[in-house]
Amino acid sequence: MSVLRMSRRMVKLSALPAARLRWFLRPACGIRQTLRMAGTAVQRAGEHQNSVHNIGAGAGAQDMDLAAWSRLKNSEVGEAISPRLTKIGAWRPDPQPKFQVNEVSGLTPGVPAAVVQGVLSEQECKELIAGFPSGGQGFMPGQRVAELYRDRKVKSRSLVNDELLARILQERLREVLPQQLDGGRLFSVNPNFRFVHYDTGGRHSTHIDGREPVMPRWDEAAEGWVQSRLTMQIYLNSHGKDFEGGEFAIVDADDNGEDVQVKHVIKPQAGDVVLFYQERLNPPSDYPPYELQHQGNDVTAGQKFACRTMVDYIFPNEEVAHFSNVKDDYMAKNADKMSVLAIGNTIMDTMLTVSHIPVDEKIHVETKKTYVGGQGANAAQALALLGAKVSFMTRIGDDAEGTTAVTAYKKLGMDLAHVICVPGAHTSVAAVLVATDKEKHRSCLIYDDPRLLEPCSAEALNTAIQRLSSGDFHAVYTDGWQIDLALPIARAAQKLSIPILADVEVVNAETRELADLATVVIASVPIIKALAGKDDLRAAVLALANRPGRVIVATEGEKGSHGVAYFEEIVHVPAMDVDVHDTTGAGDSFHAGYLMAFLKRQGVADCMSFATKVAAAKCETPGSSVTHEALERFGLLDRQQRAQVTVS
């Protein structure tokens, strides 16, 4: 088992309370494909231009498949550099110091990524830099690198075979490297190193590291299939001393690689090693987005020297080597841990499109359609479409509208055991006017039957709370209404350490208590400021994020959202530029997207980014709630959810 000792030197990295960090072995599961099936659709290197699935191939690789591109960039190998250190006695003598290790936070459990400090000494780094090739076998000038790699600017790149350096790194990192990963066991640090020299202006744009070789290779001596699983990036000089800029950044990026959200920034020092997992690209992961998109920021001054290799693992069979992927395996094994008790309104929305919102005038209605809506219902339906197991607690009347709502919920597979049908009452209804002019204003008129607002029986609440206590639910969602239901359940959930995501639309004593109980509070900027009692948004979100595990997200419509977790930095995620048809329910869809990503153990920035995409999908969809088609169009449904909907 790997031992990782933690420090707080990195920006936005977590420091675990325990001294030991376990790299989880996630055995491959659910493999239904064969290698021949995967081989029928050859993926070409030049097709990977979008950042969601971009391996960094440049224009010179546009006619190559991935395997050919990989062979080309690794075709010429030069002589080892490290023997010069042996010759002059520059190796740091054993025993080696204990290395500080920082884990990268916010990834799927079991996905390895960490920074290990001081693996090489400054003297060792200086001698390796002194040995950088200036020509010969394996040397590639910057111009040729730019042809093979997309948006990469370097002075030179040299590929060398250095078995001594590989052995030394493996020995020094023996307590850090995962001994088992993806159903395979540690084989070796790959001896093929890429030594890279960046001068001022050098950079490496957003990309994902692929596994090598593209198809696992059979090793006769070891009797197993070998393929890489980790990238090992070794820095040979120091940020802030030898160069400025040039940080290693883990990012989220949109499909064009333009809207880049930085999740982690690493400012390397000489001798530091960054280790991170190589996600499966062929076939693509069933659970996008990719977590370890990264880039080398522009070097703004000085020169940066680094080298890079991979860590190889050996597998018992070719299928496990090719298809296994930590995130997919974790998500498949934990699919049943996405059960949500949602509490909120059901409102039958009649959507009327009009040329503009009228004031003291008569206008013609262009279209009229009725949807099952309401804040809680919109979020609950979106959660169900995204793959959560949803139990919905809501009030309806025993009328035709109530029947229509129940029918819609059943079609989505929602558990309706906690629906409260009030005899003689009318289900809440709304007339929503949506203007089609450039302002696209909305106006909403809601009717609530007073009988729906009467207190429910203690039995209805106790039944839901008993299911919470029994472990039936992994999270609670409330739209901030139906407060007589939401508050008792939130109190019980907090005592049971079950996460609560709460929306708040009005501020009073009851909603203040609800917000205080919640793990995640998502509300508009004015509401967040009112809850905190502060006029400054930054001060407000920081004041409310007042305990471990607590997250505050302030939404601001077309200006995006601002979020912060306890003791972390504020994250801003801009709204997406989409063809807006109807913003009704966009906020509810945002809540559903955030909770779904939260249940998948993603960090605040990832949760907000996913939520923003779900809300954008809703904005392109007429009606109260997002649809399966919109979610699929935005690439927000994994393969399992797509198959389930197709079958139904």
Short mmCIF file of N, CA, C and O in Angstrom, two decimals, residues 117-196:
data_model
loop_
_atom_site.label_atom_id
_atom_site.label_comp_id
_atom_site.label_asym_id
_atom_site.label_seq_id
_atom_site.Cartn_x
_atom_site.Cartn_y
_atom_site.Cartn_z
N GLN A 117 7.64 15.96 -3.84
CA GLN A 117 8.66 17.01 -3.80
C GLN A 117 10.07 16.44 -3.59
O GLN A 117 10.27 15.52 -2.80
N GLY A 118 11.02 17.01 -4.34
CA GLY A 118 12.43 16.73 -4.10
C GLY A 118 12.90 15.33 -4.40
O GLY A 118 13.83 14.84 -3.75
N VAL A 119 12.30 14.69 -5.38
CA VAL A 119 12.70 13.32 -5.72
C VAL A 119 14.13 13.30 -6.26
O VAL A 119 14.91 12.40 -5.96
N LEU A 120 14.48 14.30 -7.03
CA LEU A 120 15.86 14.48 -7.46
C LEU A 120 16.45 15.68 -6.73
O LEU A 120 15.75 16.64 -6.40
N SER A 121 17.75 15.64 -6.47
CA SER A 121 18.42 16.77 -5.82
C SER A 121 18.68 17.87 -6.84
O SER A 121 18.64 17.64 -8.06
N GLU A 122 18.99 19.07 -6.35
CA GLU A 122 19.29 20.17 -7.26
C GLU A 122 20.52 19.87 -8.09
O GLU A 122 20.59 20.21 -9.28
N GLN A 123 21.52 19.20 -7.48
CA GLN A 123 22.72 18.87 -8.22
C GLN A 123 22.42 17.86 -9.33
O GLN A 123 22.92 18.00 -10.46
N GLU A 124 21.61 16.87 -9.03
CA GLU A 124 21.23 15.89 -10.05
C GLU A 124 20.51 16.58 -11.20
O GLU A 124 20.76 16.28 -12.38
N CYS A 125 19.62 17.50 -10.87
CA CYS A 125 18.88 18.23 -11.90
C CYS A 125 19.83 19.06 -12.78
O CYS A 125 19.70 19.07 -14.02
N LYS A 126 20.79 19.73 -12.16
CA LYS A 126 21.73 20.55 -12.92
C LYS A 126 22.54 19.71 -13.90
O LYS A 126 22.78 20.11 -15.05
N GLU A 127 22.94 18.51 -13.46
CA GLU A 127 23.74 17.66 -14.34
C GLU A 127 22.90 17.09 -15.48
O GLU A 127 23.39 16.91 -16.60
N LEU A 128 21.63 16.80 -15.20
CA LEU A 128 20.76 16.33 -16.28
C LEU A 128 20.53 17.44 -17.31
O LEU A 128 20.52 17.17 -18.53
N ILE A 129 20.37 18.67 -16.84
CA ILE A 129 20.22 19.79 -17.78
C ILE A 129 21.49 19.96 -18.61
O ILE A 129 21.44 20.20 -19.83
N ALA A 130 22.64 19.83 -17.96
CA ALA A 130 23.91 19.97 -18.68
C ALA A 130 24.06 18.91 -19.76
O ALA A 130 24.78 19.12 -20.74
N GLY A 131 23.38 17.77 -19.58
CA GLY A 131 23.48 16.69 -20.56
C GLY A 131 22.43 16.73 -21.65
O GLY A 131 22.36 15.83 -22.49
N PHE A 132 21.58 17.79 -21.65
CA PHE A 132 20.54 17.89 -22.68
C PHE A 132 21.16 17.82 -24.08
O PHE A 132 22.12 18.56 -24.38
N PRO A 133 20.65 16.95 -24.96
CA PRO A 133 21.19 16.86 -26.32
C PRO A 133 20.95 18.15 -27.10
O PRO A 133 19.96 18.85 -26.89
N SER A 134 21.83 18.44 -28.01
CA SER A 134 21.66 19.59 -28.91
C SER A 134 21.54 19.14 -30.36
O SER A 134 21.50 19.96 -31.27
N GLY A 135 21.47 17.84 -30.56
CA GLY A 135 21.33 17.27 -31.90
C GLY A 135 21.47 15.76 -31.82
O GLY A 135 21.55 15.18 -30.74
N GLY A 136 21.49 15.13 -33.00
CA GLY A 136 21.69 13.69 -33.04
C GLY A 136 20.41 12.88 -32.95
O GLY A 136 19.30 13.40 -33.05
N GLN A 137 20.57 11.58 -32.75
CA GLN A 137 19.45 10.65 -32.70
C GLN A 137 18.48 11.04 -31.58
O GLN A 137 18.88 11.30 -30.45
N GLY A 138 17.19 11.10 -31.91
CA GLY A 138 16.17 11.41 -30.91
C GLY A 138 15.93 12.88 -30.69
O GLY A 138 14.97 13.25 -30.00
N PHE A 139 16.78 13.74 -31.26
CA PHE A 139 16.63 15.19 -31.07
C PHE A 139 15.60 15.74 -32.05
O PHE A 139 15.59 15.38 -33.23
N MET A 140 14.73 16.62 -31.56
CA MET A 140 13.69 17.21 -32.40
C MET A 140 13.65 18.71 -32.13
O MET A 140 13.37 19.13 -31.00
N PRO A 141 13.94 19.55 -33.12
CA PRO A 141 13.87 21.00 -32.90
C PRO A 141 12.43 21.46 -32.72
O PRO A 141 11.47 20.75 -33.07
N GLY A 142 12.28 22.68 -32.23
CA GLY A 142 10.95 23.19 -31.93
C GLY A 142 10.01 23.22 -33.10
O GLY A 142 8.80 22.97 -32.96
N GLN A 143 10.52 23.51 -34.30
CA GLN A 143 9.67 23.58 -35.48
C GLN A 143 9.02 22.24 -35.77
O GLN A 143 7.83 22.17 -36.10
N ARG A 144 9.78 21.15 -35.65
CA ARG A 144 9.22 19.82 -35.90
C ARG A 144 8.22 19.43 -34.81
O ARG A 144 7.19 18.82 -35.10
N VAL A 145 8.51 19.82 -33.59
CA VAL A 145 7.57 19.56 -32.49
C VAL A 145 6.23 20.23 -32.77
O VAL A 145 5.16 19.65 -32.57
N ALA A 146 6.27 21.47 -33.27
CA ALA A 146 5.04 22.21 -33.56
C ALA A 146 4.21 21.54 -34.64
O ALA A 146 2.99 21.69 -34.67
N GLU A 147 4.87 20.80 -35.54
CA GLU A 147 4.13 20.09 -36.59
C GLU A 147 3.38 18.88 -36.04
O GLU A 147 2.28 18.55 -36.48
N LEU A 148 4.01 18.20 -35.08
CA LEU A 148 3.43 16.96 -34.56
C LEU A 148 2.47 17.18 -33.41
O LEU A 148 1.61 16.33 -33.15
N TYR A 149 2.63 18.30 -32.69
CA TYR A 149 1.80 18.56 -31.51
C TYR A 149 0.99 19.83 -31.73
O TYR A 149 1.52 20.84 -32.21
N ARG A 150 -0.26 19.81 -31.32
CA ARG A 150 -1.13 20.96 -31.45
C ARG A 150 -0.74 22.04 -30.44
O ARG A 150 -0.70 21.79 -29.25
N ASP A 151 -0.50 23.24 -30.94
CA ASP A 151 -0.25 24.42 -30.09
C ASP A 151 0.77 24.12 -29.00
O ASP A 151 0.53 24.34 -27.82
N ARG A 152 1.91 23.58 -29.40
CA ARG A 152 3.01 23.35 -28.46
C ARG A 152 4.23 24.09 -28.97
O ARG A 152 4.63 23.92 -30.12
N LYS A 153 4.81 24.91 -28.10
CA LYS A 153 5.98 25.70 -28.49
C LYS A 153 7.12 25.37 -27.55
O LYS A 153 7.06 25.65 -26.35
N VAL A 154 8.17 24.75 -28.07
CA VAL A 154 9.35 24.41 -27.28
C VAL A 154 10.59 24.78 -28.08
O VAL A 154 10.53 24.97 -29.29
N LYS A 155 11.71 24.86 -27.38
CA LYS A 155 12.97 25.08 -28.08
C LYS A 155 13.46 23.77 -28.68
O LYS A 155 13.96 23.74 -29.81
N SER A 156 13.31 22.68 -27.88
CA SER A 156 13.70 21.37 -28.39
C SER A 156 13.07 20.29 -27.53
O SER A 156 12.65 20.53 -26.39
N ARG A 157 12.99 19.08 -28.14
CA ARG A 157 12.54 17.90 -27.41
C ARG A 157 13.42 16.75 -27.82
O ARG A 157 13.64 16.51 -29.03
N SER A 158 13.94 16.01 -26.84
CA SER A 158 14.82 14.88 -27.14
C SER A 158 14.28 13.63 -26.48
O SER A 158 13.95 13.64 -25.28
N LEU A 159 14.17 12.56 -27.24
CA LEU A 159 13.75 11.27 -26.71
C LEU A 159 14.99 10.42 -26.49
O LEU A 159 15.76 10.18 -27.42
N VAL A 160 15.19 9.98 -25.24
CA VAL A 160 16.36 9.17 -24.92
C VAL A 160 15.93 7.93 -24.16
O VAL A 160 14.92 7.94 -23.45
N ASN A 161 16.68 6.87 -24.30
CA ASN A 161 16.45 5.65 -23.53
C ASN A 161 17.43 5.65 -22.36
O ASN A 161 18.64 5.54 -22.55
N ASP A 162 16.89 5.79 -21.15
CA ASP A 162 17.74 5.95 -19.97
C ASP A 162 17.27 4.98 -18.88
O ASP A 162 16.49 5.33 -17.99
N GLU A 163 17.75 3.75 -18.96
CA GLU A 163 17.31 2.72 -18.02
C GLU A 163 17.80 2.99 -16.61
O GLU A 163 17.11 2.67 -15.63
N LEU A 164 18.96 3.61 -16.46
CA LEU A 164 19.48 3.92 -15.13
C LEU A 164 18.58 4.94 -14.43
O LEU A 164 18.21 4.77 -13.26
N LEU A 165 18.22 5.99 -15.13
CA LEU A 165 17.34 7.01 -14.54
C LEU A 165 15.98 6.40 -14.18
O LEU A 165 15.42 6.70 -13.12
N ALA A 166 15.46 5.52 -15.04
CA ALA A 166 14.18 4.87 -14.75
C ALA A 166 14.27 4.03 -13.49
O ALA A 166 13.36 4.05 -12.64
N ARG A 167 15.37 3.29 -13.33
CA ARG A 167 15.52 2.43 -12.13
C ARG A 167 15.64 3.28 -10.87
O ARG A 167 15.06 2.94 -9.82
N ILE A 168 16.38 4.38 -10.96
CA ILE A 168 16.56 5.23 -9.78
C ILE A 168 15.23 5.86 -9.36
O ILE A 168 14.87 5.89 -8.18
N LEU A 169 14.46 6.35 -10.34
CA LEU A 169 13.17 6.95 -10.01
C LEU A 169 12.20 5.92 -9.43
O LEU A 169 11.47 6.20 -8.48
N GLN A 170 12.21 4.72 -9.99
CA GLN A 170 11.31 3.69 -9.47
C GLN A 170 11.67 3.31 -8.04
O GLN A 170 10.79 3.12 -7.19
N GLU A 171 12.95 3.25 -7.75
CA GLU A 171 13.38 2.90 -6.41
C GLU A 171 13.01 4.02 -5.42
O GLU A 171 12.50 3.74 -4.33
N ARG A 172 13.24 5.26 -5.81
CA ARG A 172 12.95 6.36 -4.89
C ARG A 172 11.44 6.53 -4.67
O ARG A 172 11.01 7.02 -3.62
N LEU A 173 10.65 6.14 -5.65
CA LEU A 173 9.20 6.32 -5.55
C LEU A 173 8.46 5.03 -5.22
O LEU A 173 7.25 4.94 -5.39
N ARG A 174 9.19 4.03 -4.72
CA ARG A 174 8.57 2.72 -4.51
C ARG A 174 7.41 2.76 -3.51
O ARG A 174 6.49 1.93 -3.59
N GLU A 175 7.44 3.69 -2.55
CA GLU A 175 6.35 3.77 -1.58
C GLU A 175 5.23 4.69 -2.06
O GLU A 175 4.23 4.86 -1.37
N VAL A 176 5.41 5.30 -3.21
CA VAL A 176 4.41 6.23 -3.73
C VAL A 176 3.65 5.64 -4.91
O VAL A 176 2.44 5.79 -5.02
N LEU A 177 4.36 4.95 -5.79
CA LEU A 177 3.71 4.40 -6.97
C LEU A 177 2.69 3.34 -6.58
O LEU A 177 2.98 2.46 -5.77
N PRO A 178 1.47 3.40 -7.14
CA PRO A 178 0.48 2.35 -6.87
C PRO A 178 1.02 0.99 -7.32
O PRO A 178 1.45 0.83 -8.46
N GLN A 179 0.99 0.04 -6.44
CA GLN A 179 1.47 -1.30 -6.79
C GLN A 179 0.49 -2.02 -7.69
O GLN A 179 0.87 -2.91 -8.45
N GLN A 180 -0.79 -1.66 -7.58
CA GLN A 180 -1.83 -2.24 -8.43
C GLN A 180 -2.74 -1.13 -8.93
O GLN A 180 -3.04 -0.19 -8.20
N LEU A 181 -3.17 -1.24 -10.15
CA LEU A 181 -4.01 -0.21 -10.75
C LEU A 181 -4.76 -0.80 -11.94
O LEU A 181 -4.16 -1.49 -12.78
N ASP A 182 -6.06 -0.57 -11.99
CA ASP A 182 -6.88 -1.00 -13.13
C ASP A 182 -6.85 -2.51 -13.36
O ASP A 182 -7.00 -2.96 -14.50
N GLY A 183 -6.63 -3.28 -12.32
CA GLY A 183 -6.56 -4.73 -12.49
C GLY A 183 -5.20 -5.23 -12.93
O GLY A 183 -5.03 -6.42 -13.21
N GLY A 184 -4.22 -4.33 -13.00
CA GLY A 184 -2.85 -4.73 -13.34
C GLY A 184 -1.92 -4.43 -12.18
O GLY A 184 -2.30 -3.79 -11.20
N ARG A 185 -0.67 -4.90 -12.28
CA ARG A 185 0.32 -4.63 -11.24
C ARG A 185 1.47 -3.82 -11.82
O ARG A 185 1.72 -3.84 -13.03
N LEU A 186 2.15 -3.08 -10.94
CA LEU A 186 3.26 -2.24 -11.36
C LEU A 186 4.31 -3.07 -12.08
O LEU A 186 4.76 -4.11 -11.58
N PHE A 187 4.70 -2.61 -13.27
CA PHE A 187 5.71 -3.31 -14.07
C PHE A 187 7.03 -2.57 -14.01
O PHE A 187 8.02 -3.10 -13.53
N SER A 188 7.05 -1.31 -14.46
CA SER A 188 8.30 -0.56 -14.43
C SER A 188 8.06 0.89 -14.81
O SER A 188 7.05 1.23 -15.43
N VAL A 189 9.01 1.73 -14.43
CA VAL A 189 9.07 3.08 -15.00
C VAL A 189 9.66 2.94 -16.40
O VAL A 189 10.72 2.34 -16.58
N ASN A 190 8.96 3.45 -17.37
CA ASN A 190 9.40 3.32 -18.76
C ASN A 190 10.72 4.06 -18.96
O ASN A 190 10.85 5.23 -18.57
N PRO A 191 11.72 3.42 -19.58
CA PRO A 191 13.04 4.06 -19.72
C PRO A 191 13.12 5.10 -20.84
O PRO A 191 14.14 5.78 -20.97
N ASN A 192 12.06 5.25 -21.63
CA ASN A 192 12.07 6.26 -22.70
C ASN A 192 11.61 7.60 -22.13
O ASN A 192 10.43 7.78 -21.82
N PHE A 193 12.54 8.54 -22.02
CA PHE A 193 12.28 9.85 -21.45
C PHE A 193 12.27 10.90 -22.56
O PHE A 193 13.11 10.87 -23.47
N ARG A 194 11.34 11.85 -22.44
CA ARG A 194 11.32 12.99 -23.35
C ARG A 194 11.84 14.20 -22.57
O ARG A 194 11.18 14.69 -21.65
N PHE A 195 13.02 14.65 -22.92
CA PHE A 195 13.62 15.83 -22.29
C PHE A 195 13.20 17.06 -23.09
O PHE A 195 13.43 17.12 -24.31
N VAL A 196 12.59 18.03 -22.41
CA VAL A 196 12.00 19.17 -23.10
C VAL A 196 12.60 20.47 -22.56
O VAL A 196 12.71 20.66 -21.36
#
